[in-house]
Amino acid sequence: MQQYTITIHGGAGTILKEDMTPELETGYKQGLEDALNAGFSLLEKGGSALEAVLAATRSLEDCILFNAGRGSVFANDGSQEMDASIMDGKTLMAGAVAAVRHIRNPVELAYTVMTKSQHVLLIGKGAEDFAALHGIRTEPDEYFFSPFRYEQWKKMQGTNEAALDHNVKLVDKKFGTVGAAACDRYGNIAAATSTGGMTNKQWGRVGDSSIIGAGTYANNKTCAISCTGHGEMFIRAVTAYDVSCLMEYKDLSLQEAMEVVVHDKLMKIDGEGGMVGVDAKGNAAMVFNSEGMYRGIRSSSGISDTKIYK
Amino acid sequence: MQQYTITIHGGAGTILKEDMTPELETGYKQGLEDALNAGFSLLEKGGSALEAVLAATRSLEDCILFNAGRGSVFANDGSQEMDASIMDGKTLMAGAVAAVRHIRNPVELAYTVMTKSQHVLLIGKGAEDFAALHGIRTEPDEYFFSPFRYEQWKKMQGTNEAALDHNVKLVDKKFGTVGAAACDRYGNIAAATSTGGMTNKQWGRVGDSSIIGAGTYANNKTCAISCTGHGEMFIRAVTAYDVSCLMEYKDLSLQEAMEVVVHDKLMKIDGEGGMVGVDAKGNAAMVFNSEGMYRGIRSSSGISDTKIYK
């Protein structure tokens, strides 16, 4: 029988137990559980992998602890600019947005780009106009305001530094991104990724989360992958698609291919981070080269787990 | 002895001899010759592949006949928004910009992102601020104004249609992009791509020209590739990096890998267009699945040619 599975992440980096409070750890775990529930319950009911990754990613975007959607970090000008992408492994269709503001769920906008436009990638004000045309829900600045993120930004404001992290203490070594990969009862797979980017980012910097092939990729023939890490390195390494190529052209398994990319290819260019992925048989893997990665997995075979540290 | 080579393109699509005037054909050929001269003369003097693709792409951007830089098409709002990218096969460093206005040579800005920032991709107003900081040359609207492009846009204005083409007559089947790939005396390779996008484009649409892995890729181990075509399909197929993977993981030659991607992978998703590429031995190839592709090649082995049709 076809196994169905979902795996999610909420970012990777120098996440150390000594820096965590029990309350915060419980909060992160709950955020991961909520996302697994949102995605897996759809798979159980016969929903598609695409619907599952959309629901799980939306759930993570709604949790203020993760750097995506509601919990997005502040850019250099005090705004929140978000990126997201989604890909359907059955059709190889994809949608993505970059540098959008006030969108409650950027992953939903990416899905709408995929399903309601001829395009793959829309950016900035233009993408927001497209969102308005399609009734995508927006929120005022207050919705995205968290005292924690604001303090984090204030500390960097006026500098040219940008942090990939969403934790002030570990400012240079955490990568705030969320994402999901799923395989449904029919053997179709999909992946989605969403981020609020780097704290204090400027110059319209865009990372890998909105780049098909880098942050997100899905193809029923191989795998569905969502990445989190130092975006520039993931773009240069074409990370998500590299896993697919190693499976398609070198016959590596999902786990093997992810390990080559994360522990060898990325390490060679100091690319810190990780990824979650599935194949069309419902196998899943979660691989990272950083201290920790917020992650979770649930499968029809009975596996259900959330983890933070190595 | 190490062979050095440069190959360039000025876009692909339904380019038919019966639609061309002798004057226009001479103009296109001259634009291609000028770009080959600009790039190859540097290679002869011992310049790097990176310098050569930068010079050749800049030359194509300066020619008003090609849809990039000066000759960029009009977007839906009457502006010219340009995308470009560049990658160095020796270091795997890359730079890219999307949706920038008034920049005389977007490929130069992409190069500056690569060499003067920690980032790979900068977009919109932020990228323009970065350009100003680094003294990148800008031009007023008049510089980018061509009566031909303006007429082309006026015909589509007020519609929701967007054309990938820069020719009114063949509006739905030409892909205006320029690019270059080169191999230098030292066996280093590089690639660059630049475009003015789709006529009447809206919603901040971005194609493959600024996406590393899709429109541009370079790696000394395999190949340097610059693509032109229906950008959405090239993004979904991760086109440029797929050529590299077929060489690295399946031991295909440059020509074989490009043919698989252009004639098989892209055709399966109706992805019309083509690409030019080199490997680190100085072999070059130009492959397309459309009626024509403006293209040129020059090599230390004595080859020198420009072509338009099949």
Coordinates of C-alpha atoms in Angstrom, one line a residue:
Chain A
M1 CA 0.0 0.0 0.0
Q2 CA 1.2 3.5 -0.8
Q3 CA 2.7 5.2 2.2
Y4 CA 1.8 8.8 2.8
T5 CA 4.1 11.1 4.7
I6 CA 4.7 14.7 5.5
T7 CA 8.0 16.3 6.8
I8 CA 8.4 20.0 7.8
H9 CA 11.0 22.4 9.0
G10 CA 11.0 25.7 10.8
G11 CA 14.6 26.8 10.1
A12 CA 18.1 25.6 10.9
G13 CA 21.3 27.0 12.5
T14 CA 23.1 27.3 15.8
I15 CA 20.2 26.2 17.9
L16 CA 21.7 25.1 21.3
K17 CA 19.8 23.7 24.2
E18 CA 21.6 26.0 26.6
D19 CA 20.1 29.0 24.8
M20 CA 16.6 27.7 25.0
T21 CA 14.0 28.2 27.8
P22 CA 11.6 25.3 28.5
E23 CA 8.7 27.6 27.6
L24 CA 10.2 28.5 24.2
E25 CA 11.0 24.9 23.5
T26 CA 7.4 23.9 24.2
G27 CA 6.3 26.7 21.9
Y28 CA 8.4 25.6 19.0
K29 CA 7.4 22.0 19.5
Q30 CA 3.7 23.0 19.5
G31 CA 4.2 25.0 16.4
L32 CA 5.7 22.0 14.6
E33 CA 2.9 19.7 15.9
D34 CA 0.3 22.1 14.7
A35 CA 1.8 22.2 11.2
L36 CA 2.1 18.4 11.1
N37 CA -1.6 18.1 12.2
A38 CA -2.6 20.6 9.5
G39 CA -0.8 18.7 6.7
F40 CA -1.2 15.1 7.8
S41 CA -5.0 15.3 8.5
L42 CA -5.4 16.3 4.9
L43 CA -3.3 13.3 3.7
E44 CA -5.4 11.0 5.9
K45 CA -8.6 12.2 4.3
G46 CA -7.2 11.6 0.8
G47 CA -6.0 15.1 0.2
S48 CA -3.2 15.8 -2.2
A49 CA 0.5 16.4 -1.3
L50 CA 0.1 19.9 -2.7
E51 CA -2.8 20.6 -0.3
A52 CA -0.8 19.1 2.6
V53 CA 2.3 21.2 2.1
L54 CA 0.2 24.3 1.6
A55 CA -1.7 23.7 4.9
A56 CA 1.5 22.9 6.9
T57 CA 3.4 25.8 5.6
R58 CA 0.5 28.2 6.2
S59 CA 0.3 26.9 9.8
L60 CA 4.0 27.6 10.3
E61 CA 3.6 31.1 8.7
D62 CA 0.8 31.7 11.3
C63 CA 3.1 30.9 14.2
I64 CA 4.9 34.0 15.4
L65 CA 7.9 32.0 16.6
F66 CA 9.0 31.1 13.0
N67 CA 10.6 33.6 10.6
A68 CA 7.9 33.5 7.9
G69 CA 4.4 35.1 7.5
R70 CA 3.3 36.5 10.9
G71 CA 6.7 36.0 12.5
S72 CA 8.8 37.6 9.7
V73 CA 11.8 39.6 10.7
F74 CA 12.2 43.3 10.0
A75 CA 14.1 44.5 7.0
N76 CA 16.5 47.5 7.1
D77 CA 13.7 49.9 6.4
G78 CA 11.5 48.5 9.2
S79 CA 9.2 46.6 6.8
Q80 CA 8.6 42.9 6.5
E81 CA 9.4 41.5 3.1
M82 CA 8.5 37.9 2.5
D83 CA 9.4 35.2 0.0
A84 CA 7.7 31.9 -0.8
S85 CA 7.5 29.1 -3.3
I86 CA 5.6 25.9 -4.0
M87 CA 6.0 23.1 -6.6
D88 CA 3.8 20.2 -7.7
G89 CA 5.8 17.1 -8.5
K90 CA 3.0 15.6 -10.5
T91 CA 2.8 18.4 -13.1
L92 CA 6.2 20.2 -12.5
M93 CA 4.1 23.4 -12.1
A94 CA 5.5 26.0 -9.7
G95 CA 4.7 29.3 -8.2
A96 CA 6.8 31.8 -6.2
V97 CA 6.8 35.3 -4.8
A98 CA 9.6 37.6 -3.5
A99 CA 9.7 40.8 -1.5
V100 CA 5.9 40.9 -0.8
R101 CA 4.5 42.9 2.1
H102 CA 1.3 42.6 4.2
I103 CA 0.4 39.2 2.7
R104 CA -0.8 37.0 5.6
N105 CA 0.2 33.7 3.9
P106 CA 2.9 34.2 1.2
V107 CA 2.8 30.5 0.4
E108 CA -0.9 30.8 -0.6
L109 CA 0.1 33.7 -2.9
A110 CA 2.8 31.4 -4.4
Y111 CA 0.1 28.7 -4.9
T112 CA -2.2 31.3 -6.6
V113 CA 0.7 32.4 -8.9
M114 CA 1.1 28.7 -9.9
T115 CA -2.7 28.1 -10.4
K116 CA -4.0 31.4 -11.6
S117 CA -1.3 33.0 -13.8
Q118 CA 1.0 32.0 -16.7
H119 CA 4.0 32.9 -14.6
V120 CA 6.2 31.3 -12.0
L121 CA 7.8 34.2 -10.2
L122 CA 6.2 37.5 -9.3
I123 CA 7.9 40.1 -7.1
G124 CA 7.3 43.2 -5.0
K125 CA 4.4 45.6 -5.6
G126 CA 3.4 43.8 -8.8
A127 CA 2.9 40.6 -6.9
E128 CA 0.9 42.5 -4.3
D129 CA -1.4 43.8 -7.1
F130 CA -1.8 40.3 -8.3
A131 CA -2.7 39.2 -4.8
A132 CA -5.4 41.9 -4.5
L133 CA -6.9 40.8 -7.8
H134 CA -7.3 37.3 -6.5
G135 CA -8.6 38.2 -3.0
I136 CA -5.5 37.1 -1.1
R137 CA -5.8 38.0 2.5
T138 CA -3.6 40.9 3.7
E139 CA -2.9 42.1 7.2
P140 CA -1.8 45.5 8.7
D141 CA 1.7 46.1 10.1
E142 CA 0.4 45.3 13.6
Y143 CA -0.3 41.7 12.7
F144 CA 3.3 41.2 11.8
F145 CA 4.6 43.1 14.8
S146 CA 6.3 41.1 17.6
P147 CA 8.3 42.9 20.4
F148 CA 10.9 40.2 20.1
R149 CA 11.6 40.8 16.4
Y150 CA 11.4 44.5 16.8
E151 CA 14.1 44.5 19.5
Q152 CA 16.2 42.2 17.3
W153 CA 15.9 44.7 14.4
K154 CA 16.6 47.8 16.6
K155 CA 19.9 46.3 17.7
M156 CA 21.0 46.1 14.1
Q157 CA 19.3 49.2 12.7
G158 CA 21.7 51.8 11.4
T159 CA 24.3 49.2 10.7
N160 CA 24.9 47.5 7.3
E161 CA 24.8 44.1 8.9
A162 CA 22.1 41.7 8.1
A163 CA 21.3 38.6 10.1
L164 CA 20.1 35.3 8.6
D165 CA 18.9 34.4 12.0
H166 CA 15.7 35.1 13.9
N167 CA 17.4 35.0 17.3
V168 CA 19.4 38.0 18.5
K169 CA 21.7 35.9 20.6
L170 CA 22.8 33.7 17.8
V171 CA 22.4 36.4 15.2
D172 CA 24.9 35.1 12.6
K173 CA 24.0 31.5 12.7
K174 CA 20.3 30.8 12.4
F175 CA 18.3 30.6 9.2
G176 CA 14.7 31.5 9.7
T177 CA 12.6 29.7 7.0
V178 CA 9.7 27.3 7.1
G179 CA 8.7 24.6 4.7
A180 CA 7.2 21.2 4.0
A181 CA 7.4 18.2 1.7
A182 CA 4.7 15.6 1.4
C183 CA 3.8 12.4 -0.4
D184 CA 0.1 11.5 -0.7
R185 CA -1.9 8.2 -1.0
Y186 CA -1.6 8.5 -4.8
G187 CA 2.2 8.7 -4.9
N188 CA 2.2 12.4 -5.8
I189 CA 4.7 14.7 -4.1
A190 CA 5.0 18.4 -3.5
A191 CA 7.1 20.9 -1.6
A192 CA 6.7 24.5 -0.3
T193 CA 9.0 27.0 1.4
S194 CA 8.4 30.4 3.0
T195 CA 10.6 33.0 4.8
G196 CA 10.7 36.5 6.2
G197 CA 14.4 36.7 5.1
M198 CA 17.3 38.3 6.9
T199 CA 16.9 40.7 9.8
N200 CA 17.9 44.2 8.7
K201 CA 18.3 43.0 5.1
Q202 CA 18.6 45.8 2.5
W203 CA 19.0 46.4 -1.2
G204 CA 16.0 44.1 -2.0
R205 CA 18.0 41.0 -1.1
V206 CA 16.3 37.7 -2.0
G207 CA 17.4 34.3 -0.8
D208 CA 16.7 30.8 -2.0
S209 CA 13.2 30.5 -0.6
S210 CA 11.5 31.8 -3.7
I211 CA 13.9 30.2 -6.2
I212 CA 12.6 27.0 -7.8
G213 CA 15.6 24.6 -7.9
A214 CA 17.4 26.2 -5.0
G215 CA 15.0 26.4 -2.0
T216 CA 12.2 24.3 -3.4
Y217 CA 11.8 21.5 -6.0
A218 CA 9.4 18.7 -6.6
N219 CA 9.2 16.0 -9.3
N220 CA 7.3 12.7 -8.9
K221 CA 10.2 10.9 -10.6
T222 CA 12.6 11.8 -7.8
C223 CA 11.8 13.9 -4.8
A224 CA 10.2 16.9 -3.2
I225 CA 12.5 19.1 -1.2
S226 CA 12.3 22.2 1.0
C227 CA 15.5 23.9 2.1
T228 CA 16.6 26.3 4.9
G229 CA 19.9 27.9 5.3
H230 CA 22.3 30.5 4.1
G231 CA 20.3 31.4 1.0
E232 CA 23.1 32.7 -1.2
M233 CA 25.0 29.4 -0.9
F234 CA 21.8 27.4 -1.6
I235 CA 21.3 29.5 -4.8
R236 CA 24.9 28.9 -6.0
A237 CA 24.6 25.2 -5.3
V238 CA 21.1 24.9 -6.9
T239 CA 20.5 22.8 -3.8
A240 CA 17.0 21.3 -4.1
Y241 CA 17.4 20.3 -7.8
D242 CA 20.8 18.8 -7.1
V243 CA 19.2 16.2 -4.8
S244 CA 16.8 15.4 -7.7
C245 CA 19.6 15.1 -10.2
L246 CA 21.6 12.8 -7.9
M247 CA 18.6 10.5 -7.7
E248 CA 17.7 10.7 -11.4
Y249 CA 21.1 10.4 -12.9
K250 CA 23.2 8.6 -10.2
D251 CA 20.4 6.3 -8.8
L252 CA 21.1 7.5 -5.2
S253 CA 18.3 7.1 -2.7
L254 CA 16.6 10.2 -1.2
Q255 CA 18.6 9.9 2.0
E256 CA 21.9 9.4 0.2
A257 CA 21.3 12.3 -2.2
M258 CA 20.4 14.7 0.6
E259 CA 23.5 13.7 2.5
V260 CA 25.8 14.3 -0.5
V261 CA 24.3 17.8 -1.1
V262 CA 24.1 18.9 2.6
H263 CA 27.3 17.3 3.9
D264 CA 29.5 17.6 0.9
K265 CA 28.4 20.0 -1.8
L266 CA 27.1 22.7 0.6
M267 CA 30.0 22.3 3.1
K268 CA 32.5 23.0 0.3
I269 CA 31.1 26.5 -0.1
D270 CA 30.4 27.0 3.6
G271 CA 26.7 26.6 3.0
E272 CA 25.2 26.1 6.4
G273 CA 21.7 24.8 6.8
G274 CA 19.5 21.8 5.9
M275 CA 16.5 20.4 4.1
V276 CA 13.5 18.1 4.4
G277 CA 12.3 15.8 1.6
V278 CA 10.2 12.9 0.5
D279 CA 10.2 10.6 -2.5
A280 CA 7.1 9.2 -4.3
K281 CA 7.2 6.0 -2.2
G282 CA 6.6 8.0 0.9
N283 CA 10.1 7.8 2.3
A284 CA 11.2 10.9 4.1
A285 CA 14.5 12.4 5.2
M286 CA 15.6 15.4 7.3
V287 CA 19.3 16.3 6.9
F288 CA 21.3 19.4 8.2
N289 CA 24.9 20.4 8.7
S290 CA 24.1 23.0 11.4
E291 CA 23.8 22.6 15.2
G292 CA 20.0 22.2 14.9
M293 CA 17.0 22.3 12.7
Y294 CA 13.4 22.7 13.9
R295 CA 11.8 19.7 12.1
G296 CA 9.0 17.2 12.2
I297 CA 7.8 14.1 10.4
R298 CA 4.5 12.1 10.4
S299 CA 3.8 9.1 8.2
S300 CA 1.0 6.5 7.6
S301 CA 3.5 3.9 8.8
G302 CA 3.1 5.3 12.3
I303 CA 6.1 7.5 12.6
S304 CA 5.4 10.9 14.3
D305 CA 8.2 13.0 15.7
T306 CA 9.3 16.6 16.2
K307 CA 12.9 17.5 17.0
I308 CA 15.1 20.6 17.4
Y309 CA 18.7 19.5 18.2
K310 CA 21.0 17.0 16.6
Chain B
M1 CA 47.3 24.1 -25.9
Q2 CA 44.2 25.4 -24.1
Q3 CA 41.6 26.5 -26.5
Y4 CA 39.7 29.7 -25.7
T5 CA 36.2 30.4 -27.0
I6 CA 33.3 32.6 -26.7
T7 CA 29.7 32.0 -27.7
I8 CA 26.8 34.5 -27.6
H9 CA 23.1 34.7 -28.2
G10 CA 20.6 37.5 -28.8
G11 CA 17.4 35.6 -28.2
A12 CA 15.5 32.8 -29.8
G13 CA 12.0 32.2 -31.3
T14 CA 10.1 32.2 -34.5
I15 CA 12.6 34.1 -36.5
L16 CA 11.8 33.6 -40.1
K17 CA 13.8 34.8 -43.2
E18 CA 10.6 36.0 -44.9
D19 CA 9.9 38.4 -41.9
M20 CA 13.3 40.0 -42.0
T21 CA 14.5 42.9 -44.1
P22 CA 18.1 42.9 -45.5
E23 CA 18.8 46.0 -43.4
L24 CA 17.6 44.5 -40.2
E25 CA 19.5 41.3 -40.8
T26 CA 22.6 43.3 -41.3
G27 CA 22.0 45.1 -38.1
Y28 CA 21.5 42.0 -36.1
K29 CA 24.6 40.4 -37.6
Q30 CA 26.6 43.5 -36.8
G31 CA 25.3 43.5 -33.2
L32 CA 26.5 39.9 -32.8
E33 CA 29.9 40.7 -34.5
D34 CA 30.4 43.6 -32.1
A35 CA 29.7 41.5 -29.1
L36 CA 32.0 38.7 -30.3
N37 CA 34.7 41.3 -30.9
A38 CA 34.3 42.8 -27.4
G39 CA 34.5 39.4 -25.7
F40 CA 37.1 37.6 -27.9
S41 CA 39.6 40.5 -28.0
L42 CA 39.8 40.2 -24.2
L43 CA 40.4 36.4 -24.3
E44 CA 43.1 37.0 -26.9
K45 CA 44.9 39.4 -24.6
G46 CA 44.8 36.9 -21.8
G47 CA 41.6 38.2 -20.1
S48 CA 39.4 36.0 -18.0
A49 CA 36.2 34.2 -19.2
L50 CA 34.4 36.4 -16.7
E51 CA 35.7 39.6 -18.2
A52 CA 34.8 38.3 -21.7
V53 CA 31.2 37.4 -20.9
L54 CA 30.7 40.7 -19.2
A55 CA 32.1 42.7 -22.2
A56 CA 30.1 40.7 -24.7
T57 CA 26.8 40.9 -22.8
R58 CA 27.4 44.6 -22.2
S59 CA 27.8 45.1 -26.0
L60 CA 24.5 43.3 -26.7
E61 CA 22.8 45.4 -24.0
D62 CA 24.1 48.5 -25.8
C63 CA 22.6 47.4 -29.1
I64 CA 19.0 48.7 -29.5
L65 CA 18.0 45.7 -31.6
F66 CA 18.2 43.2 -28.7
N67 CA 15.7 43.1 -25.8
A68 CA 18.2 43.9 -23.0
G69 CA 19.7 47.1 -21.6
R70 CA 19.1 49.9 -24.1
G71 CA 16.7 47.8 -26.3
S72 CA 14.5 46.6 -23.5
V73 CA 10.8 46.2 -24.1
F74 CA 8.1 48.2 -22.3
A75 CA 6.4 46.7 -19.3
N76 CA 2.6 47.1 -18.7
D77 CA 3.1 50.5 -16.9
G78 CA 5.4 51.9 -19.7
S79 CA 8.6 51.3 -17.8
Q80 CA 11.5 49.2 -18.7
E81 CA 12.3 46.6 -16.0
M82 CA 15.4 44.5 -16.6
D83 CA 16.9 41.3 -15.2
A84 CA 20.5 40.0 -15.5
S85 CA 22.8 37.4 -13.9
I86 CA 26.5 36.3 -14.1
M87 CA 28.3 33.3 -12.7
D88 CA 32.0 32.4 -12.4
G89 CA 32.8 28.8 -13.0
K90 CA 36.1 28.9 -11.2
T91 CA 34.7 30.1 -7.8
L92 CA 31.0 29.3 -8.2
M93 CA 30.3 32.9 -7.2
A94 CA 27.3 34.4 -8.8
G95 CA 25.4 37.7 -8.9
A96 CA 22.0 38.7 -10.2
V97 CA 19.4 41.5 -10.4
A98 CA 15.7 41.6 -11.2
A99 CA 13.3 44.3 -12.0
V100 CA 15.8 47.1 -12.1
R101 CA 15.1 50.4 -14.0
H102 CA 17.4 53.0 -15.6
I103 CA 20.5 50.9 -15.3
R104 CA 22.5 51.2 -18.5
N105 CA 24.1 47.7 -18.2
P106 CA 22.3 45.4 -15.9
V107 CA 24.9 42.7 -16.3
E108 CA 27.5 45.1 -14.8
L109 CA 25.2 45.5 -11.8
A110 CA 24.9 41.7 -11.5
Y111 CA 28.7 41.5 -11.6
T112 CA 28.9 44.2 -8.9
V113 CA 26.4 42.2 -6.7
M114 CA 28.7 39.2 -7.1
T115 CA 32.0 41.1 -6.3
K116 CA 30.9 43.8 -3.9
S117 CA 28.1 42.3 -1.8
Q118 CA 27.5 39.2 0.4
H119 CA 24.4 38.5 -1.7
V120 CA 23.5 36.7 -5.0
L121 CA 20.2 38.3 -5.9
L122 CA 19.0 41.9 -5.4
I123 CA 15.8 43.2 -6.8
G124 CA 13.8 46.4 -7.6
K125 CA 14.4 49.7 -5.8
G126 CA 16.8 48.1 -3.4
A127 CA 19.0 46.9 -6.2
E128 CA 19.0 50.4 -7.7
D129 CA 20.1 51.9 -4.3
F130 CA 22.9 49.4 -4.3
A131 CA 23.8 50.4 -7.8
A132 CA 23.9 54.1 -6.8
L133 CA 26.2 53.2 -3.9
H134 CA 28.7 51.6 -6.3
G135 CA 28.6 54.3 -9.0
I136 CA 26.8 52.1 -11.6
R137 CA 25.9 54.1 -14.6
T138 CA 22.2 55.0 -15.1
E139 CA 20.4 56.5 -18.0
P140 CA 17.2 58.5 -18.4
D141 CA 14.0 57.1 -20.0
E142 CA 15.0 58.6 -23.3
Y143 CA 18.0 56.4 -23.6
F144 CA 15.8 53.3 -23.5
F145 CA 13.2 54.7 -25.8
S146 CA 12.9 53.2 -29.2
P147 CA 9.9 54.0 -31.5
F148 CA 9.8 50.4 -32.5
R149 CA 9.5 49.1 -28.9
Y150 CA 7.0 51.9 -28.1
E151 CA 4.7 50.9 -30.9
Q152 CA 5.0 47.3 -29.9
W153 CA 3.9 48.2 -26.4
K154 CA 1.1 50.6 -27.5
K155 CA -0.5 47.7 -29.4
M156 CA -0.7 45.6 -26.2
Q157 CA -1.4 48.3 -23.7
G158 CA -4.7 48.0 -21.9
T159 CA -4.7 44.3 -22.5
N160 CA -3.6 41.7 -20.0
E161 CA -1.5 40.0 -22.6
A162 CA 2.2 39.9 -22.4
A163 CA 4.6 39.0 -25.1
L164 CA 7.8 37.2 -24.7
D165 CA 8.9 38.6 -28.0
H166 CA 10.5 41.8 -29.1
N167 CA 8.9 41.6 -32.6
V168 CA 5.3 42.8 -33.0
K169 CA 4.7 40.5 -36.0
L170 CA 5.8 37.4 -34.2
V171 CA 4.6 38.6 -30.9
D172 CA 4.0 35.3 -29.2
K173 CA 7.0 33.4 -30.3
K174 CA 10.2 35.3 -29.8
F175 CA 12.2 35.5 -26.6
G176 CA 14.3 38.6 -26.2
T177 CA 17.3 37.9 -24.1
V178 CA 21.0 38.2 -24.6
G179 CA 23.9 36.3 -23.1
A180 CA 27.3 34.8 -23.4
A181 CA 29.5 31.9 -22.3
A182 CA 33.2 31.8 -22.5
C183 CA 36.3 29.7 -21.8
D184 CA 39.6 31.5 -21.3
R185 CA 43.3 30.5 -21.8
Y186 CA 43.5 29.2 -18.3
G187 CA 40.6 26.8 -18.7
N188 CA 38.2 29.0 -16.6
I189 CA 34.7 29.4 -17.7
A190 CA 31.8 31.9 -17.1
A191 CA 28.3 32.8 -18.3
A192 CA 26.1 35.8 -18.3
T193 CA 22.5 36.6 -19.3
S194 CA 20.5 39.8 -19.6
T195 CA 16.9 40.7 -20.6
G196 CA 14.2 43.4 -20.8
G197 CA 11.6 40.7 -20.2
M198 CA 8.2 40.4 -21.8
T199 CA 6.4 43.3 -23.6
N200 CA 3.5 44.5 -21.5
K201 CA 4.5 42.3 -18.6
Q202 CA 2.8 43.1 -15.3
W203 CA 2.6 42.0 -11.6
G204 CA 6.4 42.1 -11.3
R205 CA 6.9 39.0 -13.5
V206 CA 10.5 37.7 -13.4
G207 CA 11.7 35.1 -15.9
D208 CA 14.8 32.8 -15.9
S209 CA 17.4 35.4 -16.8
S210 CA 18.1 36.4 -13.2
I211 CA 17.8 32.9 -11.8
I212 CA 21.1 31.0 -11.2
G213 CA 20.5 27.4 -12.3
A214 CA 17.7 28.3 -14.7
G215 CA 18.9 31.1 -17.1
T216 CA 22.6 31.1 -16.2
Y217 CA 25.1 28.6 -14.6
A218 CA 28.9 28.1 -14.7
N219 CA 31.1 25.5 -13.1
N220 CA 34.7 24.7 -14.3
K221 CA 34.0 21.0 -13.7
T222 CA 31.2 20.9 -16.3
C223 CA 30.0 23.9 -18.3
A224 CA 29.0 27.5 -18.6
I225 CA 25.5 28.1 -20.0
S226 CA 23.3 31.1 -20.9
C227 CA 19.7 30.5 -21.9
T228 CA 17.0 32.2 -23.9
G229 CA 13.4 31.2 -24.1
H230 CA 10.0 30.9 -22.4
G231 CA 11.4 31.8 -18.9
E232 CA 8.7 30.1 -16.9
M233 CA 9.5 26.7 -18.5
F234 CA 13.2 27.3 -18.0
I235 CA 12.7 28.0 -14.3
R236 CA 10.6 24.8 -13.9
A237 CA 13.2 22.7 -15.7
V238 CA 16.1 24.3 -13.9
T239 CA 17.6 24.3 -17.4
A240 CA 21.1 25.6 -17.1
Y241 CA 22.0 23.5 -14.1
D242 CA 20.4 20.4 -15.7
V243 CA 23.0 20.5 -18.5
S244 CA 25.7 20.6 -15.8
C245 CA 24.2 17.7 -13.9
L246 CA 24.0 15.5 -17.1
M247 CA 27.7 16.2 -17.7
E248 CA 28.8 15.6 -14.1
Y249 CA 26.6 12.6 -13.2
K250 CA 26.0 11.0 -16.6
D251 CA 29.3 11.8 -18.3
L252 CA 27.5 13.4 -21.3
S253 CA 29.5 15.8 -23.5
L254 CA 28.4 19.5 -23.5
Q255 CA 26.7 19.0 -26.9
E256 CA 24.9 15.8 -25.8
A257 CA 23.7 17.3 -22.5
M258 CA 22.5 20.5 -24.2
E259 CA 20.6 18.4 -26.7
V260 CA 18.9 16.3 -24.0
V261 CA 17.8 19.4 -22.2
V262 CA 16.7 21.5 -25.2
H263 CA 15.2 18.8 -27.4
D264 CA 13.8 16.4 -24.7
K265 CA 13.4 18.0 -21.2
L266 CA 12.2 21.4 -22.4
M267 CA 10.0 20.0 -25.2
K268 CA 8.1 17.9 -22.8
I269 CA 6.8 21.0 -21.0
D270 CA 6.5 23.1 -24.2
G271 CA 9.5 25.1 -23.3
E272 CA 10.6 26.9 -26.4
G273 CA 14.0 28.5 -26.7
G274 CA 17.7 27.6 -26.7
M275 CA 21.0 28.1 -25.1
V276 CA 24.7 28.6 -25.7
G277 CA 27.5 27.0 -23.7
V278 CA 31.1 26.1 -23.3
D279 CA 33.1 23.6 -21.4
A280 CA 36.5 24.1 -19.7
K281 CA 38.3 22.6 -22.8
G282 CA 37.0 25.4 -24.9
N283 CA 34.4 23.3 -26.7
A284 CA 31.3 25.3 -27.5
A285 CA 27.7 24.5 -28.5
M286 CA 24.6 26.4 -29.5
V287 CA 21.3 24.5 -29.4
F288 CA 17.7 25.6 -29.8
N289 CA 14.3 24.1 -30.5
S290 CA 12.7 27.2 -32.0
E291 CA 12.8 28.5 -35.6
G292 CA 15.8 30.6 -35.0
M293 CA 18.3 32.0 -32.5
Y294 CA 20.5 35.0 -32.9
R295 CA 23.9 33.5 -32.1
G296 CA 27.6 33.7 -32.6
I297 CA 30.8 31.9 -31.8
R298 CA 34.5 32.6 -32.0
S299 CA 37.4 30.4 -31.0
S300 CA 41.2 30.4 -30.9
S301 CA 41.0 27.3 -33.2
G302 CA 39.9 29.7 -36.0
I303 CA 36.1 29.3 -35.9
S304 CA 34.2 32.6 -36.2
D305 CA 30.5 32.7 -37.2
T306 CA 27.2 34.4 -36.6
K307 CA 23.9 32.9 -37.5
I308 CA 20.2 33.6 -37.2
Y309 CA 18.2 30.8 -38.7
K310 CA 18.4 27.0 -38.4

